[in-house]
Amino acid sequence: MNLLQEKLSKYDLLRQAQKAKAEGIYPYFRPIESDQDTEVIINGKKVLMFGSNAYLGLTNHPKVKEAAIEATKKYGTGCAGSRFLNGTLDLHIQLEKRLAEFIGKDDAIIYSTGFQVNLGVVSCLTGRDDYILWDELDHASIIAGHRLSFSEKLKYKHNDMESLEKQLQNCKADKIKLIVTDGVFSMEGDIANLPEIVRLAKKYNANVMVDEAHGIGVLGKQGRGTCDHFGVTDDVDLIMGTFSKSFASIGGFIASSEVVINYLRHYSRSYIFSASSTPAATAAASAALDIMINEPERMEHLWKLTHYALEGFRSMGCEIGKTQTPIIPLFIRDNDTTFLIVKELFDCGIFVNPVVAPGVPSNDTLIRFSLMATHSFEQLDFALDAIKRIFTKYNLLNK
């Protein structure tokens, strides 16, 4: 074993992974042998999927699949270059115009992944004497982005507006201050206090960027997201979205003013130096946008399921934090117990995602239970019953 291998083998996370594998409770990289639907097949076994981010359930929608197939027939499998050079298709430009109109901004650009959006935008917008203010529970892509920036980074407590204001007071008045927050927080399921963030931004002459990865398709008119939900779209400078959730594809975008988007086209490194989104992914996202706009009953059913599930978990005594969305955290607060419960739920026919340290503090470990518009109430009842039975066994219900 060389020095690099020896060093890496000593990391706690790898040791925990090896321990979980030895005990038969390792819950990651489970190979799915079917489409991403409410029911999937793993190792030949059918299980209910309550771990997906496809909130509108569009990953196997006939129109989305057909759009991807037709785009591949016409344009091939890839663009063989970056958007900056030879990788721009008319498909990209058409979708960017549609997204800008949908979100309510002047313009938009598409990146190859949602992670690349936050990495490339947050890292290049502000300068050495400027400030980036970020919620302590922001997505890892936002954190990765501001780590690449030369600006001063100021963290504020999760959704704590008093903490945010104190940090704004620490900033020089004549410097750029960029507040970056998730709209819907991806593990906790709670919603950013955007009205108050906007108020503070105006008070301290700051700018606001909102990551709508988990808000689009879930909140707002026709699924336009958290900013639309609160009516603050015009007051938010940059709105980010991803295609890997409600858009049933892969990729991401940022929507903003013409000036900001033009700057990003020429300075955002993860945009300029990454291969562009494939024809299939771009066309699939565009078809998903059509469905999002024209089939509001999907989002309506998603919210009926969400209210039903939230009431069910609360009535049985599950600790679910402050979630208000189809993302429901079931707090367990112990790594090993979390792994055990995920395994037992899988054996019962339910797929859920464990979230453990170091991804979260060890006393905040949880199971992430998420809903899709294509779930039925019968499927949800089956999951609620199984969770109640297993959580009772581990004495995790507060009655």
mmCIF file of C-alpha atoms in Angstrom:
data_model
loop_
_atom_site.group_PDB
_atom_site.id
_atom_site.type_symbol
_atom_site.label_atom_id
_atom_site.label_comp_id
_atom_site.label_asym_id
_atom_site.label_seq_id
_atom_site.Cartn_x
_atom_site.Cartn_y
_atom_site.Cartn_z
ATOM 1 C CA MET A 1 0.000 0.000 0.000
ATOM 2 C CA ASN A 2 1.529 3.353 -1.047
ATOM 3 C CA LEU A 3 1.398 6.545 1.013
ATOM 4 C CA LEU A 4 -1.719 7.887 -0.718
ATOM 5 C CA GLN A 5 -3.633 4.632 -0.290
ATOM 6 C CA GLU A 6 -2.536 4.349 3.323
ATOM 7 C CA LYS A 7 -3.706 7.854 4.140
ATOM 8 C CA LEU A 8 -7.070 7.491 2.437
ATOM 9 C CA SER A 9 -7.802 4.126 4.015
ATOM 10 C CA LYS A 10 -7.721 5.709 7.481
ATOM 11 C CA TYR A 11 -10.649 8.091 6.943
ATOM 12 C CA ASP A 12 -13.507 7.479 9.387
ATOM 13 C CA LEU A 13 -16.155 7.434 6.690
ATOM 14 C CA LEU A 14 -14.410 4.572 4.872
ATOM 15 C CA ARG A 15 -14.013 2.644 8.094
ATOM 16 C CA GLN A 16 -17.713 3.086 8.841
ATOM 17 C CA ALA A 17 -18.572 1.960 5.323
ATOM 18 C CA GLN A 18 -16.460 -1.183 5.670
ATOM 19 C CA LYS A 19 -18.070 -1.913 9.038
ATOM 20 C CA ALA A 20 -21.575 -1.515 7.587
ATOM 21 C CA LYS A 21 -20.689 -3.784 4.646
ATOM 22 C CA ALA A 22 -19.393 -6.456 7.012
ATOM 23 C CA GLU A 23 -22.652 -6.288 8.972
ATOM 24 C CA GLY A 24 -24.783 -6.445 5.844
ATOM 25 C CA ILE A 25 -26.403 -3.036 6.404
ATOM 26 C CA TYR A 26 -24.487 -0.851 3.918
ATOM 27 C CA PRO A 27 -27.235 1.231 2.259
ATOM 28 C CA TYR A 28 -25.487 3.018 -0.619
ATOM 29 C CA PHE A 29 -24.994 2.401 -4.345
ATOM 30 C CA ARG A 30 -27.894 -0.046 -4.497
ATOM 31 C CA PRO A 31 -28.233 -0.929 -8.207
ATOM 32 C CA ILE A 32 -31.737 -0.308 -9.573
ATOM 33 C CA GLU A 33 -32.740 -2.621 -12.407
ATOM 34 C CA SER A 34 -35.841 -0.744 -13.595
ATOM 35 C CA ASP A 35 -37.094 2.732 -14.368
ATOM 36 C CA GLN A 36 -37.242 5.345 -11.603
ATOM 37 C CA ASP A 37 -40.916 4.929 -10.716
ATOM 38 C CA THR A 38 -42.899 4.586 -7.496
ATOM 39 C CA GLU A 39 -41.915 0.917 -7.627
ATOM 40 C CA VAL A 40 -38.392 -0.166 -8.574
ATOM 41 C CA ILE A 41 -36.548 -3.462 -8.828
ATOM 42 C CA ILE A 42 -33.358 -4.059 -6.844
ATOM 43 C CA ASN A 43 -31.678 -7.464 -6.905
ATOM 44 C CA GLY A 44 -34.802 -8.842 -8.526
ATOM 45 C CA LYS A 45 -37.023 -7.571 -5.705
ATOM 46 C CA LYS A 46 -39.816 -5.030 -6.097
ATOM 47 C CA VAL A 47 -39.716 -2.222 -3.557
ATOM 48 C CA LEU A 48 -41.626 1.032 -3.185
ATOM 49 C CA MET A 49 -39.454 4.057 -3.976
ATOM 50 C CA PHE A 50 -39.629 6.763 -1.308
ATOM 51 C CA GLY A 51 -36.119 8.066 -1.940
ATOM 52 C CA SER A 52 -36.461 9.798 -5.301
ATOM 53 C CA ASN A 53 -36.224 13.500 -6.145
ATOM 54 C CA ALA A 54 -38.553 13.145 -9.149
ATOM 55 C CA TYR A 55 -41.297 15.083 -7.379
ATOM 56 C CA LEU A 56 -43.649 15.181 -10.366
ATOM 57 C CA GLY A 57 -42.947 11.561 -11.310
ATOM 58 C CA LEU A 58 -41.927 12.364 -14.885
ATOM 59 C CA THR A 59 -38.839 10.185 -15.378
ATOM 60 C CA ASN A 60 -40.786 7.563 -17.310
ATOM 61 C CA HIS A 61 -43.477 9.794 -18.780
ATOM 62 C CA PRO A 62 -44.021 8.804 -22.448
ATOM 63 C CA LYS A 63 -43.678 12.385 -23.720
ATOM 64 C CA VAL A 64 -40.417 12.925 -21.853
ATOM 65 C CA LYS A 65 -38.922 9.664 -23.099
ATOM 66 C CA GLU A 66 -40.069 10.289 -26.654
ATOM 67 C CA ALA A 67 -38.534 13.782 -26.640
ATOM 68 C CA ALA A 68 -35.185 12.324 -25.544
ATOM 69 C CA ILE A 69 -35.338 9.632 -28.237
ATOM 70 C CA GLU A 70 -36.212 12.043 -31.030
ATOM 71 C CA ALA A 71 -33.472 14.477 -29.996
ATOM 72 C CA THR A 72 -30.927 11.672 -30.041
ATOM 73 C CA LYS A 73 -32.053 10.614 -33.511
ATOM 74 C CA LYS A 74 -31.659 14.158 -34.822
ATOM 75 C CA TYR A 75 -28.572 15.436 -32.959
ATOM 76 C CA GLY A 76 -26.760 12.298 -31.817
ATOM 77 C CA THR A 77 -25.721 11.324 -28.310
ATOM 78 C CA GLY A 78 -23.580 14.319 -27.387
ATOM 79 C CA CYS A 79 -22.295 17.731 -28.424
ATOM 80 C CA ALA A 80 -18.562 16.925 -28.250
ATOM 81 C CA GLY A 81 -17.652 20.294 -26.810
ATOM 82 C CA SER A 82 -18.526 23.174 -24.535
ATOM 83 C CA ARG A 83 -21.285 25.693 -25.087
ATOM 84 C CA PHE A 84 -18.601 28.348 -25.549
ATOM 85 C CA LEU A 85 -17.200 26.652 -28.641
ATOM 86 C CA ASN A 86 -18.922 23.968 -30.690
ATOM 87 C CA GLY A 87 -21.466 22.630 -28.187
ATOM 88 C CA THR A 88 -24.407 25.032 -28.527
ATOM 89 C CA LEU A 89 -27.547 23.616 -30.145
ATOM 90 C CA ASP A 90 -30.713 25.405 -31.112
ATOM 91 C CA LEU A 91 -32.307 23.147 -28.491
ATOM 92 C CA HIS A 92 -30.224 24.803 -25.764
ATOM 93 C CA ILE A 93 -31.164 28.310 -26.840
ATOM 94 C CA GLN A 94 -34.852 27.454 -27.144
ATOM 95 C CA LEU A 95 -34.976 25.939 -23.677
ATOM 96 C CA GLU A 96 -33.037 28.830 -22.142
ATOM 97 C CA LYS A 97 -35.598 31.291 -23.492
ATOM 98 C CA ARG A 98 -38.455 29.152 -22.164
ATOM 99 C CA LEU A 99 -36.852 28.832 -18.722
ATOM 100 C CA ALA A 100 -36.233 32.571 -18.448
ATOM 101 C CA GLU A 101 -39.871 33.247 -19.280
ATOM 102 C CA PHE A 102 -41.100 30.523 -16.929
ATOM 103 C CA ILE A 103 -39.013 31.739 -14.003
ATOM 104 C CA GLY A 104 -39.647 35.419 -14.719
ATOM 105 C CA LYS A 105 -36.164 36.688 -15.588
ATOM 106 C CA ASP A 106 -34.537 38.326 -18.621
ATOM 107 C CA ASP A 107 -32.368 35.391 -19.616
ATOM 108 C CA ALA A 108 -31.050 31.987 -18.549
ATOM 109 C CA ILE A 109 -28.198 29.618 -19.360
ATOM 110 C CA ILE A 110 -28.020 25.840 -19.099
ATOM 111 C CA TYR A 111 -25.144 23.987 -17.435
ATOM 112 C CA SER A 112 -24.389 20.268 -17.707
ATOM 113 C CA THR A 113 -25.430 19.589 -14.085
ATOM 114 C CA GLY A 114 -27.075 21.462 -11.256
ATOM 115 C CA PHE A 115 -23.910 21.125 -9.179
ATOM 116 C CA GLN A 116 -21.970 22.857 -11.952
ATOM 117 C CA VAL A 117 -24.411 25.769 -11.840
ATOM 118 C CA ASN A 118 -23.743 26.588 -8.208
ATOM 119 C CA LEU A 119 -20.040 25.824 -8.541
ATOM 120 C CA GLY A 120 -19.634 28.128 -11.522
ATOM 121 C CA VAL A 121 -21.966 30.937 -10.474
ATOM 122 C CA VAL A 122 -21.123 31.364 -6.791
ATOM 123 C CA SER A 123 -17.387 31.156 -7.433
ATOM 124 C CA CYS A 124 -17.178 33.963 -9.993
ATOM 125 C CA LEU A 125 -19.777 36.630 -9.225
ATOM 126 C CA THR A 126 -18.029 38.430 -6.378
ATOM 127 C CA GLY A 127 -14.482 39.728 -5.967
ATOM 128 C CA ARG A 128 -11.759 39.682 -3.372
ATOM 129 C CA ASP A 129 -13.200 42.594 -1.346
ATOM 130 C CA ASP A 130 -16.803 41.384 -1.554
ATOM 131 C CA TYR A 131 -18.902 39.059 0.623
ATOM 132 C CA ILE A 132 -20.809 35.803 0.231
ATOM 133 C CA LEU A 133 -23.342 35.123 2.974
ATOM 134 C CA TRP A 134 -24.630 31.561 3.158
ATOM 135 C CA ASP A 135 -27.024 29.472 5.219
ATOM 136 C CA GLU A 136 -25.215 26.795 7.218
ATOM 137 C CA LEU A 137 -27.452 24.118 5.650
ATOM 138 C CA ASP A 138 -26.963 25.214 2.040
ATOM 139 C CA HIS A 139 -26.341 22.450 -0.488
ATOM 140 C CA ALA A 140 -22.793 21.139 -0.907
ATOM 141 C CA SER A 141 -22.603 22.649 -4.410
ATOM 142 C CA ILE A 142 -23.077 26.139 -2.973
ATOM 143 C CA ILE A 143 -20.360 25.476 -0.416
ATOM 144 C CA ALA A 144 -18.049 24.153 -3.129
ATOM 145 C CA GLY A 145 -18.727 27.304 -5.137
ATOM 146 C CA HIS A 146 -17.926 29.790 -2.416
ATOM 147 C CA ARG A 147 -14.788 27.866 -1.451
ATOM 148 C CA LEU A 148 -13.433 28.722 -4.916
ATOM 149 C CA SER A 149 -14.231 32.401 -4.498
ATOM 150 C CA PHE A 150 -11.716 34.956 -3.212
ATOM 151 C CA SER A 151 -14.522 36.802 -1.410
ATOM 152 C CA GLU A 152 -15.012 36.764 2.338
ATOM 153 C CA LYS A 153 -17.456 34.024 3.327
ATOM 154 C CA LEU A 154 -19.903 34.666 6.177
ATOM 155 C CA LYS A 155 -22.056 31.794 7.433
ATOM 156 C CA TYR A 156 -25.363 32.455 9.181
ATOM 157 C CA LYS A 157 -27.429 30.074 11.295
ATOM 158 C CA HIS A 158 -30.011 28.027 9.462
ATOM 159 C CA ASN A 159 -32.986 30.177 8.446
ATOM 160 C CA ASP A 160 -32.107 32.540 11.307
ATOM 161 C CA MET A 161 -32.742 36.073 10.142
ATOM 162 C CA GLU A 162 -31.224 37.666 13.222
ATOM 163 C CA SER A 163 -28.006 35.791 12.492
ATOM 164 C CA LEU A 164 -28.115 36.885 8.836
ATOM 165 C CA GLU A 165 -28.602 40.530 9.803
ATOM 166 C CA LYS A 166 -25.657 40.409 12.180
ATOM 167 C CA GLN A 167 -23.474 39.113 9.389
ATOM 168 C CA LEU A 168 -24.730 41.804 7.011
ATOM 169 C CA GLN A 169 -23.798 44.387 9.623
ATOM 170 C CA ASN A 170 -20.230 43.042 9.493
ATOM 171 C CA CYS A 171 -19.963 43.878 5.792
ATOM 172 C CA LYS A 172 -18.600 47.101 4.348
ATOM 173 C CA ALA A 173 -21.420 49.156 2.912
ATOM 174 C CA ASP A 174 -19.716 49.859 -0.426
ATOM 175 C CA LYS A 175 -18.922 46.216 -1.251
ATOM 176 C CA ILE A 176 -21.024 43.573 -2.984
ATOM 177 C CA LYS A 177 -22.906 41.316 -0.589
ATOM 178 C CA LEU A 178 -24.356 38.130 -2.121
ATOM 179 C CA ILE A 179 -26.787 36.126 0.012
ATOM 180 C CA VAL A 180 -27.031 32.530 -1.243
ATOM 181 C CA THR A 181 -29.686 30.160 0.062
ATOM 182 C CA ASP A 182 -31.596 27.038 -0.844
ATOM 183 C CA GLY A 183 -35.283 27.728 -1.473
ATOM 184 C CA VAL A 184 -36.302 24.333 -0.107
ATOM 185 C CA PHE A 185 -33.612 22.663 1.984
ATOM 186 C CA SER A 186 -32.858 19.265 0.518
ATOM 187 C CA MET A 187 -32.585 17.189 3.696
ATOM 188 C CA GLU A 188 -34.754 19.052 6.195
ATOM 189 C CA GLY A 189 -37.607 19.901 3.795
ATOM 190 C CA ASP A 190 -38.173 23.354 5.289
ATOM 191 C CA ILE A 191 -38.515 26.531 3.243
ATOM 192 C CA ALA A 192 -36.199 29.546 3.336
ATOM 193 C CA ASN A 193 -37.662 32.712 4.808
ATOM 194 C CA LEU A 194 -37.345 34.540 1.505
ATOM 195 C CA PRO A 195 -39.584 37.513 2.374
ATOM 196 C CA GLU A 196 -37.323 38.396 5.290
ATOM 197 C CA ILE A 197 -34.131 37.648 3.333
ATOM 198 C CA VAL A 198 -35.329 40.040 0.621
ATOM 199 C CA ARG A 199 -36.205 42.687 3.214
ATOM 200 C CA LEU A 200 -32.726 42.472 4.737
ATOM 201 C CA ALA A 201 -31.118 42.499 1.300
ATOM 202 C CA LYS A 202 -32.864 45.770 0.493
ATOM 203 C CA LYS A 203 -31.958 47.244 3.878
ATOM 204 C CA TYR A 204 -28.247 46.454 3.459
ATOM 205 C CA ASN A 205 -28.019 46.834 -0.333
ATOM 206 C CA ALA A 206 -27.266 43.136 -0.852
ATOM 207 C CA ASN A 207 -28.063 40.732 -3.692
ATOM 208 C CA VAL A 208 -29.867 37.400 -3.386
ATOM 209 C CA MET A 209 -29.375 34.062 -5.141
ATOM 210 C CA VAL A 210 -31.840 31.213 -4.530
ATOM 211 C CA ASP A 211 -31.226 27.543 -5.307
ATOM 212 C CA GLU A 212 -34.620 26.254 -6.467
ATOM 213 C CA ALA A 213 -33.512 22.636 -7.059
ATOM 214 C CA HIS A 214 -36.187 21.281 -4.711
ATOM 215 C CA GLY A 215 -38.691 24.111 -5.129
ATOM 216 C CA ILE A 216 -39.437 24.005 -8.847
ATOM 217 C CA GLY A 217 -42.292 21.635 -9.603
ATOM 218 C CA VAL A 218 -43.337 21.724 -5.947
ATOM 219 C CA LEU A 219 -44.089 25.336 -5.010
ATOM 220 C CA GLY A 220 -45.440 28.393 -6.783
ATOM 221 C CA LYS A 221 -47.786 28.877 -9.733
ATOM 222 C CA GLN A 222 -47.369 25.936 -12.136
ATOM 223 C CA GLY A 223 -44.341 24.871 -10.087
ATOM 224 C CA ARG A 224 -42.276 28.025 -10.566
ATOM 225 C CA GLY A 225 -40.655 27.586 -7.164
ATOM 226 C CA THR A 226 -40.143 29.223 -3.805
ATOM 227 C CA CYS A 227 -39.548 32.729 -5.137
ATOM 228 C CA ASP A 228 -42.868 32.659 -6.980
ATOM 229 C CA HIS A 229 -44.542 31.079 -3.930
ATOM 230 C CA PHE A 230 -43.602 34.132 -1.851
ATOM 231 C CA GLY A 231 -44.036 36.646 -4.670
ATOM 232 C CA VAL A 232 -40.419 37.816 -4.508
ATOM 233 C CA THR A 233 -39.156 36.782 -7.953
ATOM 234 C CA ASP A 234 -38.459 40.394 -8.982
ATOM 235 C CA ASP A 235 -36.501 40.974 -5.763
ATOM 236 C CA VAL A 236 -34.240 37.920 -6.141
ATOM 237 C CA ASP A 237 -31.284 38.553 -8.440
ATOM 238 C CA LEU A 238 -30.436 34.992 -9.457
ATOM 239 C CA ILE A 239 -32.648 31.895 -9.503
ATOM 240 C CA MET A 240 -31.033 28.507 -9.982
ATOM 241 C CA GLY A 241 -32.717 25.253 -10.951
ATOM 242 C CA THR A 242 -31.727 21.691 -11.730
ATOM 243 C CA PHE A 243 -33.097 19.205 -14.257
ATOM 244 C CA SER A 244 -32.482 16.141 -12.080
ATOM 245 C CA LYS A 245 -35.574 16.565 -9.899
ATOM 246 C CA SER A 246 -38.928 17.704 -11.282
ATOM 247 C CA PHE A 247 -37.518 18.077 -14.803
ATOM 248 C CA ALA A 248 -36.746 14.320 -14.943
ATOM 249 C CA SER A 249 -33.417 14.766 -16.725
ATOM 250 C CA ILE A 250 -29.850 15.889 -15.974
ATOM 251 C CA GLY A 251 -28.472 19.421 -16.125
ATOM 252 C CA GLY A 252 -29.196 22.767 -14.542
ATOM 253 C CA PHE A 253 -29.741 26.454 -15.215
ATOM 254 C CA ILE A 254 -29.395 29.921 -13.794
ATOM 255 C CA ALA A 255 -31.873 32.706 -14.589
ATOM 256 C CA SER A 256 -31.134 36.374 -13.986
ATOM 257 C CA SER A 257 -30.816 39.787 -15.643
ATOM 258 C CA GLU A 258 -29.321 40.134 -19.103
ATOM 259 C CA VAL A 259 -26.178 41.728 -17.647
ATOM 260 C CA VAL A 260 -25.554 38.920 -15.132
ATOM 261 C CA ILE A 261 -26.196 36.134 -17.632
ATOM 262 C CA ASN A 262 -23.916 37.731 -20.228
ATOM 263 C CA TYR A 263 -21.159 37.947 -17.610
ATOM 264 C CA LEU A 264 -21.586 34.291 -16.634
ATOM 265 C CA ARG A 265 -21.441 33.197 -20.279
ATOM 266 C CA HIS A 266 -17.927 34.600 -20.468
ATOM 267 C CA TYR A 267 -16.563 34.086 -16.945
ATOM 268 C CA SER A 268 -18.218 31.044 -15.344
ATOM 269 C CA ARG A 269 -15.561 28.352 -15.645
ATOM 270 C CA SER A 270 -17.807 25.332 -15.078
ATOM 271 C CA TYR A 271 -19.957 26.593 -17.963
ATOM 272 C CA ILE A 272 -17.174 27.532 -20.354
ATOM 273 C CA PHE A 273 -14.956 24.496 -19.772
ATOM 274 C CA SER A 274 -17.565 21.715 -19.391
ATOM 275 C CA ALA A 275 -19.173 19.756 -22.205
ATOM 276 C CA SER A 276 -22.679 20.981 -22.871
ATOM 277 C CA SER A 277 -25.884 19.227 -21.891
ATOM 278 C CA THR A 278 -26.716 16.327 -24.209
ATOM 279 C CA PRO A 279 -29.494 16.640 -26.782
ATOM 280 C CA ALA A 280 -31.531 13.954 -25.015
ATOM 281 C CA ALA A 281 -31.239 15.611 -21.597
ATOM 282 C CA THR A 282 -32.130 19.032 -22.995
ATOM 283 C CA ALA A 283 -35.159 17.779 -24.904
ATOM 284 C CA ALA A 284 -36.357 15.721 -21.941
ATOM 285 C CA ALA A 285 -36.204 18.772 -19.664
ATOM 286 C CA SER A 286 -38.138 20.824 -22.208
ATOM 287 C CA ALA A 287 -40.850 18.153 -22.435
ATOM 288 C CA ALA A 288 -41.030 18.000 -18.639
ATOM 289 C CA LEU A 289 -41.519 21.772 -18.565
ATOM 290 C CA ASP A 290 -44.489 21.368 -20.917
ATOM 291 C CA ILE A 291 -46.071 18.835 -18.561
ATOM 292 C CA MET A 292 -45.329 20.952 -15.496
ATOM 293 C CA ILE A 293 -47.205 23.871 -17.060
ATOM 294 C CA ASN A 294 -50.079 21.941 -18.615
ATOM 295 C CA GLU A 295 -50.831 19.306 -15.958
ATOM 296 C CA PRO A 296 -51.344 21.196 -12.667
ATOM 297 C CA GLU A 297 -53.182 18.180 -11.267
ATOM 298 C CA ARG A 298 -49.806 16.496 -10.730
ATOM 299 C CA MET A 299 -48.661 19.111 -8.258
ATOM 300 C CA GLU A 300 -52.103 19.167 -6.638
ATOM 301 C CA HIS A 301 -51.932 15.407 -6.007
ATOM 302 C CA LEU A 302 -48.363 15.744 -4.714
ATOM 303 C CA TRP A 303 -49.569 18.211 -2.087
ATOM 304 C CA LYS A 304 -52.508 16.008 -1.083
ATOM 305 C CA LEU A 305 -50.020 13.197 -0.499
ATOM 306 C CA THR A 306 -47.691 15.543 1.359
ATOM 307 C CA HIS A 307 -50.331 16.805 3.793
ATOM 308 C CA TYR A 308 -51.524 13.229 4.355
ATOM 309 C CA ALA A 309 -47.980 11.996 5.040
ATOM 310 C CA LEU A 310 -47.084 14.893 7.342
ATOM 311 C CA GLU A 311 -50.218 14.303 9.388
ATOM 312 C CA GLY A 312 -49.532 10.566 9.476
ATOM 313 C CA PHE A 313 -45.965 10.955 10.716
ATOM 314 C CA ARG A 314 -46.918 13.567 13.298
ATOM 315 C CA SER A 315 -49.837 11.536 14.638
ATOM 316 C CA MET A 316 -47.696 8.428 15.076
ATOM 317 C CA GLY A 317 -45.065 10.463 16.950
ATOM 318 C CA CYS A 318 -42.208 10.671 14.438
ATOM 319 C CA GLU A 319 -39.765 13.529 14.836
ATOM 320 C CA ILE A 320 -39.884 15.296 11.469
ATOM 321 C CA GLY A 321 -38.501 18.747 12.266
ATOM 322 C CA LYS A 322 -39.877 21.815 10.484
ATOM 323 C CA THR A 323 -40.522 20.314 7.069
ATOM 324 C CA GLN A 324 -43.326 21.832 4.996
ATOM 325 C CA THR A 325 -42.732 19.962 1.752
ATOM 326 C CA PRO A 326 -42.671 16.487 0.136
ATOM 327 C CA ILE A 327 -39.198 16.069 1.677
ATOM 328 C CA ILE A 328 -39.811 14.552 5.112
ATOM 329 C CA PRO A 329 -36.876 13.911 7.476
ATOM 330 C CA LEU A 330 -37.405 11.115 9.994
ATOM 331 C CA PHE A 331 -34.843 11.853 12.686
ATOM 332 C CA ILE A 332 -33.126 8.862 14.293
ATOM 333 C CA ARG A 333 -29.977 10.534 15.667
ATOM 334 C CA ASP A 334 -27.700 7.505 15.550
ATOM 335 C CA ASN A 335 -25.695 6.218 12.565
ATOM 336 C CA ASP A 336 -25.894 2.496 13.279
ATOM 337 C CA THR A 337 -29.605 2.588 14.084
ATOM 338 C CA THR A 338 -30.260 4.542 10.907
ATOM 339 C CA PHE A 339 -28.513 1.864 8.832
ATOM 340 C CA LEU A 340 -30.392 -0.915 10.614
ATOM 341 C CA ILE A 341 -33.780 0.711 10.040
ATOM 342 C CA VAL A 342 -33.059 1.390 6.368
ATOM 343 C CA LYS A 343 -32.198 -2.305 5.972
ATOM 344 C CA GLU A 344 -35.361 -3.434 7.761
ATOM 345 C CA LEU A 345 -37.525 -1.098 5.700
ATOM 346 C CA PHE A 346 -35.933 -2.422 2.522
ATOM 347 C CA ASP A 347 -36.672 -5.977 3.646
ATOM 348 C CA CYS A 348 -40.297 -4.846 4.078
ATOM 349 C CA GLY A 349 -40.317 -3.515 0.519
ATOM 350 C CA ILE A 350 -39.557 0.193 1.060
ATOM 351 C CA PHE A 351 -36.602 2.167 -0.311
ATOM 352 C CA VAL A 352 -35.583 5.250 1.695
ATOM 353 C CA ASN A 353 -32.342 7.212 1.956
ATOM 354 C CA PRO A 354 -30.150 7.341 5.084
ATOM 355 C CA VAL A 355 -28.454 10.643 5.902
ATOM 356 C CA VAL A 356 -25.674 10.099 8.424
ATOM 357 C CA ALA A 357 -22.460 11.668 9.717
ATOM 358 C CA PRO A 358 -20.346 13.286 8.412
ATOM 359 C CA GLY A 359 -23.047 14.507 5.974
ATOM 360 C CA VAL A 360 -24.914 15.742 9.023
ATOM 361 C CA PRO A 361 -23.829 15.975 12.677
ATOM 362 C CA SER A 362 -23.969 12.538 14.320
ATOM 363 C CA ASN A 363 -26.866 13.628 16.547
ATOM 364 C CA ASP A 364 -28.892 14.732 13.497
ATOM 365 C CA THR A 365 -28.873 11.496 11.478
ATOM 366 C CA LEU A 366 -32.132 10.844 9.686
ATOM 367 C CA ILE A 367 -34.011 8.942 7.046
ATOM 368 C CA ARG A 368 -35.037 11.110 4.105
ATOM 369 C CA PHE A 369 -38.552 10.141 3.011
ATOM 370 C CA SER A 370 -39.686 11.843 -0.205
ATOM 371 C CA LEU A 371 -42.864 11.781 -2.252
ATOM 372 C CA MET A 372 -43.707 11.813 -5.943
ATOM 373 C CA ALA A 373 -46.919 12.908 -7.625
ATOM 374 C CA THR A 374 -47.279 9.377 -8.994
ATOM 375 C CA HIS A 375 -47.456 7.723 -5.574
ATOM 376 C CA SER A 376 -50.845 6.383 -4.535
ATOM 377 C CA PHE A 377 -52.414 6.713 -1.096
ATOM 378 C CA GLU A 378 -52.313 2.914 -0.852
ATOM 379 C CA GLN A 379 -48.540 2.931 -1.346
ATOM 380 C CA LEU A 380 -48.166 5.702 1.201
ATOM 381 C CA ASP A 381 -50.306 3.842 3.758
ATOM 382 C CA PHE A 382 -48.142 0.750 3.297
ATOM 383 C CA ALA A 383 -45.021 2.800 4.028
ATOM 384 C CA LEU A 384 -46.544 4.580 7.024
ATOM 385 C CA ASP A 385 -47.601 1.280 8.574
ATOM 386 C CA ALA A 386 -44.162 -0.276 8.105
ATOM 387 C CA ILE A 387 -42.373 2.773 9.493
ATOM 388 C CA LYS A 388 -44.645 2.879 12.522
ATOM 389 C CA ARG A 389 -44.000 -0.796 13.229
ATOM 390 C CA ILE A 390 -40.216 -0.548 12.890
ATOM 391 C CA PHE A 391 -39.889 2.789 14.691
ATOM 392 C CA THR A 392 -41.917 1.371 17.572
ATOM 393 C CA LYS A 393 -39.472 -1.524 17.780
ATOM 394 C CA TYR A 394 -36.594 0.942 18.174
ATOM 395 C CA ASN A 395 -38.523 3.178 20.602
ATOM 396 C CA LEU A 396 -38.356 6.174 18.261
ATOM 397 C CA LEU A 397 -41.952 7.395 18.483
ATOM 398 C CA ASN A 398 -42.866 10.232 20.845
ATOM 399 C CA LYS A 399 -46.248 9.484 22.334
#
